[in-house]
Amino acid sequence: MAIISLNATKSSSTGDNIPSYVSSDDATSCYIVILRSANRCCIGHLDTAMRVKSFFKNTEQFFFSNDNVTTAKVHIIGGFPDPQNLYRSILHEILLSLVCNDRTYELGVCCIAENNIKTATQNTYPAIMGVLYDIIPDRLNPACIGWKARGPVPALRLSRLYSPYSGEITNVFDPENCILFVNPFAYVRPSSVSLNMSTEQMRARSTTPDQEPPTFFEGQAAINRLMFFCHNSLTWFKNGPLKFQCTADSSKPWVPLDEASAVASRDSLTNISI
C-alpha cells in the first residue's frame, strides 16, 4: 500500500516529489482499493482478510486524524470469482470496514466480482485487472502496468509476500518526506528451490491460475530466482531500509537516496526485465 499526502505544494521543498499517479495491476480474486479525501490518497492491493483489516486500520488513522475530516471517497476494483470463494471473504471484510465505524465513505468506481467479467477464447477473465489513478482530478482509468512503471526493486518487494511475517499489509511510501522505502523483512529460504520453476508450480501459487496475466508468472519466476541465489539473508538490507525519491524524469522516476539503495536498484536479482 502507499499513502500520499497532498498538503505539500509545488512551491514547498517536497512538493515536486509528490507522485501525480498511483497504480496497481494483476488483480484477479484480490481487490484494488483507493481512498481519496480532500488532501490525502491511499492505494492498496488486498488479497487476504487480514490485509484488509490492516489497510483500513492504517489509512483511517492517517485520513481522519483531523477532526474536520470525516468523509473519504472509495474506489474498488477486482474480486474475480475463484473456486474457493476467497473473493467473497475479502469483499465481506472490505464492506465491514466501510460500514462498521463512524466514518463516511462515498462510493466512487465499483467494478467487482460478477460485474467485472469478460469472455475471451472460451474462458472468462477480469474485465479490469489494473488501474492508473490520477490523484488530483480523482480520475481512475483501466491500465496494464509494465515492470518499469511498478517502482524500484520489484522482485525484492514481491518477495516480501513469502516472508513468514507477511500477514499484514505494508506501507511503502512516507507521506511526510515523500520517500518510497523498502523495509527489511524476515527471509527464510525454502529448503528446496531450483533455478527454474515449473509452470505448474507457479500456477499453484494463484487462486485463479487460468486468469493470471503474463506478469504474474514473470514475477513468480523472478522471486524464485532471487531465492535460489540468496541462501541465508538479503544483504541489500544490511544498512537498513532502501530509500528512493520520486522525480519528474519519466526515464528515471525513482532516484536512490543512498549507496545501498543504488546498489540494490542495479542488481539483476531485485529487478524484473522482460
Short mmCIF file of C-alpha atoms in Angstrom, two decimals:
data_model
loop_
_atom_site.label_atom_id
_atom_site.label_comp_id
_atom_site.label_asym_id
_atom_site.label_seq_id
_atom_site.Cartn_x
_atom_site.Cartn_y
_atom_site.Cartn_z
CA MET A 1 0.00 0.00 0.00
CA ALA A 2 1.01 3.61 -0.46
CA ILE A 3 -0.26 6.66 1.44
CA ILE A 4 0.10 10.04 -0.29
CA SER A 5 -0.30 13.45 1.35
CA LEU A 6 -1.27 16.32 -0.94
CA ASN A 7 -0.69 19.01 1.69
CA ALA A 8 2.73 19.88 0.31
CA THR A 9 2.53 22.40 -2.51
CA LYS A 10 4.67 22.60 -5.62
CA SER A 11 6.48 25.56 -4.08
CA SER A 12 7.48 23.61 -0.97
CA SER A 13 10.69 21.66 -0.52
CA THR A 14 8.91 18.33 -1.09
CA GLY A 15 6.13 19.41 -3.41
CA ASP A 16 7.95 18.47 -6.60
CA ASN A 17 8.37 14.95 -5.25
CA ILE A 18 4.68 14.18 -4.71
CA PRO A 19 3.57 11.43 -7.12
CA SER A 20 0.87 12.52 -9.55
CA TYR A 21 -0.39 8.97 -10.09
CA VAL A 22 -0.70 5.71 -8.21
CA SER A 23 -1.37 2.35 -9.82
CA SER A 24 -1.79 -1.36 -9.25
CA ASP A 25 -2.24 -4.37 -11.51
CA ASP A 26 -2.73 -8.15 -11.63
CA ALA A 27 -5.95 -8.09 -9.57
CA THR A 28 -7.83 -11.35 -10.08
CA SER A 29 -9.59 -12.63 -6.94
CA CYS A 30 -7.95 -9.83 -4.93
CA TYR A 31 -9.04 -6.18 -4.84
CA ILE A 32 -7.51 -2.81 -5.60
CA VAL A 33 -8.90 -0.23 -3.16
CA ILE A 34 -8.27 3.51 -3.46
CA LEU A 35 -9.27 6.03 -0.80
CA ARG A 36 -9.33 9.77 -1.53
CA SER A 37 -10.11 12.74 0.71
CA ALA A 38 -9.56 16.44 0.10
CA ASN A 39 -5.82 16.27 0.70
CA ARG A 40 -4.94 12.60 1.04
CA CYS A 41 -4.87 9.47 -1.10
CA CYS A 42 -4.14 5.82 -0.46
CA ILE A 43 -4.00 2.70 -2.64
CA GLY A 44 -3.88 -0.90 -1.50
CA HIS A 45 -3.76 -4.30 -3.20
CA LEU A 46 -5.78 -6.52 -0.87
CA ASP A 47 -5.62 -10.31 -1.16
CA THR A 48 -6.50 -11.53 2.35
CA ALA A 49 -8.96 -10.51 5.06
CA MET A 50 -6.06 -9.73 7.41
CA ARG A 51 -4.53 -7.32 4.92
CA VAL A 52 -7.91 -5.63 4.52
CA LYS A 53 -8.08 -5.04 8.28
CA SER A 54 -4.55 -3.66 8.49
CA PHE A 55 -5.14 -1.48 5.40
CA PHE A 56 -8.13 0.28 6.92
CA LYS A 57 -6.50 0.50 10.34
CA ASN A 58 -3.51 2.31 8.84
CA THR A 59 -5.45 4.54 6.47
CA GLU A 60 -8.14 5.65 8.91
CA GLN A 61 -5.50 6.79 11.36
CA PHE A 62 -3.93 8.86 8.59
CA PHE A 63 -7.09 10.07 6.84
CA PHE A 64 -9.16 11.01 9.87
CA SER A 65 -6.56 12.28 12.32
CA ASN A 66 -8.01 15.74 11.68
CA ASP A 67 -11.42 16.00 13.39
CA ASN A 68 -12.69 18.13 10.50
CA VAL A 69 -12.21 15.27 8.03
CA THR A 70 -15.00 12.68 8.27
CA THR A 71 -15.56 11.68 4.63
CA ALA A 72 -13.49 9.87 2.01
CA LYS A 73 -14.27 8.52 -1.44
CA VAL A 74 -13.55 4.85 -2.09
CA HIS A 75 -12.93 3.09 -5.42
CA ILE A 76 -12.99 -0.74 -5.51
CA ILE A 77 -11.83 -2.92 -8.42
CA GLY A 78 -11.27 -6.69 -8.65
CA GLY A 79 -12.71 -9.75 -6.98
CA PHE A 80 -12.87 -12.22 -9.85
CA PRO A 81 -14.76 -15.32 -8.58
CA ASP A 82 -12.37 -18.08 -7.54
CA PRO A 83 -13.24 -21.74 -6.77
CA GLN A 84 -12.59 -21.32 -3.03
CA ASN A 85 -14.72 -18.15 -2.79
CA LEU A 86 -11.83 -16.18 -1.31
CA TYR A 87 -13.03 -13.17 -3.28
CA ARG A 88 -16.22 -13.20 -1.21
CA SER A 89 -14.46 -13.28 2.16
CA ILE A 90 -12.16 -10.44 1.14
CA LEU A 91 -15.06 -8.34 -0.14
CA HIS A 92 -17.02 -9.06 3.05
CA GLU A 93 -14.13 -7.68 5.12
CA ILE A 94 -13.85 -4.60 2.89
CA LEU A 95 -17.56 -3.83 3.27
CA LEU A 96 -17.42 -4.38 7.04
CA SER A 97 -14.52 -1.93 7.25
CA LEU A 98 -16.53 0.66 5.33
CA VAL A 99 -19.74 0.48 7.36
CA CYS A 100 -18.73 -0.60 10.88
CA ASN A 101 -17.34 2.72 12.10
CA ASP A 102 -18.30 6.36 12.47
CA ARG A 103 -16.64 7.41 9.21
CA THR A 104 -18.47 8.21 5.99
CA TYR A 105 -17.30 6.68 2.72
CA GLU A 106 -18.64 7.82 -0.63
CA LEU A 107 -18.55 5.04 -3.23
CA GLY A 108 -16.87 6.03 -6.48
CA VAL A 109 -15.91 3.45 -9.10
CA CYS A 110 -17.02 -0.05 -8.12
CA CYS A 111 -16.15 -2.77 -10.66
CA ILE A 112 -16.08 -6.05 -8.78
CA ALA A 113 -16.90 -9.77 -8.85
CA GLU A 114 -19.55 -10.77 -11.42
CA ASN A 115 -19.68 -7.18 -12.71
CA ASN A 116 -16.02 -7.35 -13.69
CA ILE A 117 -16.02 -10.31 -16.10
CA LYS A 118 -15.31 -10.60 -19.81
CA THR A 119 -15.24 -13.68 -22.04
CA ALA A 120 -12.39 -14.39 -24.46
CA THR A 121 -11.13 -17.57 -26.14
CA GLN A 122 -13.83 -19.64 -24.42
CA ASN A 123 -12.70 -18.55 -20.97
CA THR A 124 -13.68 -15.79 -18.55
CA TYR A 125 -11.33 -13.10 -17.27
CA PRO A 126 -11.47 -9.93 -15.18
CA ALA A 127 -12.59 -7.08 -17.42
CA ILE A 128 -10.35 -4.72 -15.45
CA MET A 129 -7.24 -6.13 -13.84
CA GLY A 130 -5.16 -2.99 -13.32
CA VAL A 131 -5.75 0.73 -12.84
CA LEU A 132 -3.95 4.05 -13.12
CA TYR A 133 -5.31 6.66 -10.71
CA ASP A 134 -4.74 10.35 -11.46
CA ILE A 135 -4.75 11.77 -7.95
CA ILE A 136 -5.51 15.49 -8.36
CA PRO A 137 -8.59 15.21 -10.64
CA ASP A 138 -9.70 11.96 -8.91
CA ARG A 139 -9.72 10.09 -12.23
CA LEU A 140 -9.46 6.30 -12.48
CA ASN A 141 -8.51 4.55 -15.73
CA PRO A 142 -8.06 0.86 -16.62
CA ALA A 143 -4.41 0.10 -17.30
CA CYS A 144 -1.80 -2.60 -17.78
CA ILE A 145 1.25 -1.66 -15.72
CA GLY A 146 4.66 -2.70 -17.08
CA TRP A 147 7.50 -3.64 -14.78
CA LYS A 148 9.38 -0.39 -15.37
CA ALA A 149 6.35 1.52 -14.10
CA ARG A 150 5.97 -0.55 -10.91
CA GLY A 151 8.69 1.15 -8.93
CA PRO A 152 12.22 0.16 -7.92
CA VAL A 153 13.38 -3.35 -6.91
CA PRO A 154 10.08 -5.06 -7.85
CA ALA A 155 11.31 -8.64 -7.35
CA LEU A 156 12.57 -7.81 -3.87
CA ARG A 157 9.27 -6.16 -2.90
CA LEU A 158 7.29 -9.13 -4.24
CA SER A 159 9.44 -11.49 -2.18
CA ARG A 160 8.03 -9.94 1.00
CA LEU A 161 4.77 -11.81 0.31
CA TYR A 162 6.58 -15.05 1.11
CA SER A 163 8.07 -13.80 4.37
CA PRO A 164 6.94 -15.71 7.50
CA TYR A 165 5.54 -12.45 8.91
CA SER A 166 3.84 -11.00 5.85
CA GLY A 167 0.25 -11.30 7.10
CA GLU A 168 -0.42 -7.58 7.40
CA ILE A 169 -0.20 -5.08 4.57
CA THR A 170 2.92 -2.92 4.35
CA ASN A 171 3.08 0.77 3.56
CA VAL A 172 5.90 1.65 1.14
CA PHE A 173 5.59 5.45 0.97
CA ASP A 174 6.47 8.05 3.60
CA PRO A 175 3.83 10.79 3.05
CA GLU A 176 5.68 13.39 5.11
CA ASN A 177 9.05 13.15 3.36
CA CYS A 178 7.75 11.85 0.00
CA ILE A 179 10.09 8.87 0.05
CA LEU A 180 9.42 5.36 -1.21
CA PHE A 181 11.01 2.94 1.23
CA VAL A 182 11.51 -0.82 1.36
CA ASN A 183 11.85 -2.02 4.93
CA PRO A 184 13.86 -5.13 5.81
CA PHE A 185 11.75 -8.24 6.29
CA ALA A 186 12.27 -11.75 7.62
CA TYR A 187 13.68 -14.03 4.97
CA VAL A 188 13.57 -17.81 5.10
CA ARG A 189 14.83 -19.60 2.02
CA PRO A 190 12.80 -22.69 1.09
CA SER A 191 14.55 -25.95 1.91
CA SER A 192 14.32 -26.98 -1.72
CA VAL A 193 14.46 -24.45 -4.53
CA SER A 194 15.62 -24.89 -8.11
CA LEU A 195 16.67 -22.20 -10.55
CA ASN A 196 13.86 -22.97 -12.97
CA MET A 197 10.34 -23.03 -11.58
CA SER A 198 7.78 -25.06 -13.49
CA THR A 199 4.57 -23.53 -14.80
CA GLU A 200 2.55 -25.86 -12.59
CA GLN A 201 4.43 -24.67 -9.51
CA MET A 202 3.66 -21.08 -10.44
CA ARG A 203 0.01 -21.86 -11.10
CA ALA A 204 -0.26 -23.46 -7.67
CA ARG A 205 0.51 -20.07 -6.10
CA SER A 206 -2.61 -18.50 -7.61
CA THR A 207 -6.27 -18.79 -6.65
CA THR A 208 -7.20 -18.23 -10.32
CA PRO A 209 -4.30 -19.54 -12.44
CA ASP A 210 -6.27 -19.58 -15.70
CA GLN A 211 -6.94 -15.84 -15.39
CA GLU A 212 -3.46 -14.68 -14.42
CA PRO A 213 -1.68 -12.30 -16.83
CA PRO A 214 1.88 -12.94 -18.03
CA THR A 215 3.22 -10.53 -15.40
CA PHE A 216 2.11 -12.89 -12.63
CA PHE A 217 4.29 -15.69 -13.97
CA GLU A 218 7.16 -13.29 -14.67
CA GLY A 219 7.00 -12.12 -11.07
CA GLN A 220 6.94 -15.66 -9.69
CA ALA A 221 9.96 -16.61 -11.79
CA ALA A 222 11.83 -13.54 -10.50
CA ILE A 223 11.02 -14.37 -6.86
CA ASN A 224 12.21 -17.93 -7.37
CA ARG A 225 15.46 -16.75 -8.97
CA LEU A 226 16.10 -14.36 -6.08
CA MET A 227 15.54 -17.15 -3.53
CA PHE A 228 17.76 -19.55 -5.47
CA PHE A 229 20.75 -17.20 -5.30
CA CYS A 230 20.09 -15.71 -1.84
CA HIS A 231 20.93 -18.56 0.52
CA ASN A 232 20.93 -17.06 4.01
CA SER A 233 19.96 -13.39 4.02
CA LEU A 234 19.03 -10.40 1.88
CA THR A 235 22.25 -8.40 2.00
CA TRP A 236 20.69 -5.31 0.44
CA PHE A 237 19.21 -4.50 3.87
CA LYS A 238 22.46 -4.64 5.84
CA ASN A 239 22.30 -0.85 6.41
CA GLY A 240 18.54 -0.66 6.95
CA PRO A 241 15.64 0.30 4.67
CA LEU A 242 16.15 1.12 0.99
CA LYS A 243 15.01 4.64 0.12
CA PHE A 244 14.02 6.29 -3.16
CA GLN A 245 12.61 9.67 -4.11
CA CYS A 246 10.16 10.48 -6.89
CA THR A 247 11.34 12.72 -9.73
CA ALA A 248 9.73 14.33 -12.75
CA ASP A 249 12.09 12.44 -15.08
CA SER A 250 9.93 9.76 -16.74
CA SER A 251 13.04 7.81 -17.79
CA LYS A 252 14.16 7.52 -14.16
CA PRO A 253 11.18 8.29 -11.89
CA TRP A 254 12.74 6.89 -8.69
CA VAL A 255 16.20 8.03 -7.57
CA PRO A 256 18.03 6.06 -4.83
CA LEU A 257 18.89 8.21 -1.82
CA ASP A 258 21.93 6.28 -0.59
CA GLU A 259 24.57 3.89 -1.85
CA ALA A 260 22.83 0.76 -0.55
CA SER A 261 19.64 1.69 -2.39
CA ALA A 262 21.61 2.42 -5.56
CA VAL A 263 23.35 -0.97 -5.37
CA ALA A 264 20.04 -2.76 -4.83
CA SER A 265 18.35 -0.95 -7.70
CA ARG A 266 21.10 -2.05 -10.11
CA ASP A 267 21.11 -5.70 -9.05
CA SER A 268 19.54 -8.03 -11.61
CA LEU A 269 18.09 -10.18 -8.81
CA THR A 270 15.91 -7.35 -7.50
CA ASN A 271 14.62 -6.37 -10.92
CA ILE A 272 12.31 -7.96 -13.47
CA SER A 273 13.41 -7.43 -17.06
CA ILE A 274 11.25 -8.89 -19.82
#
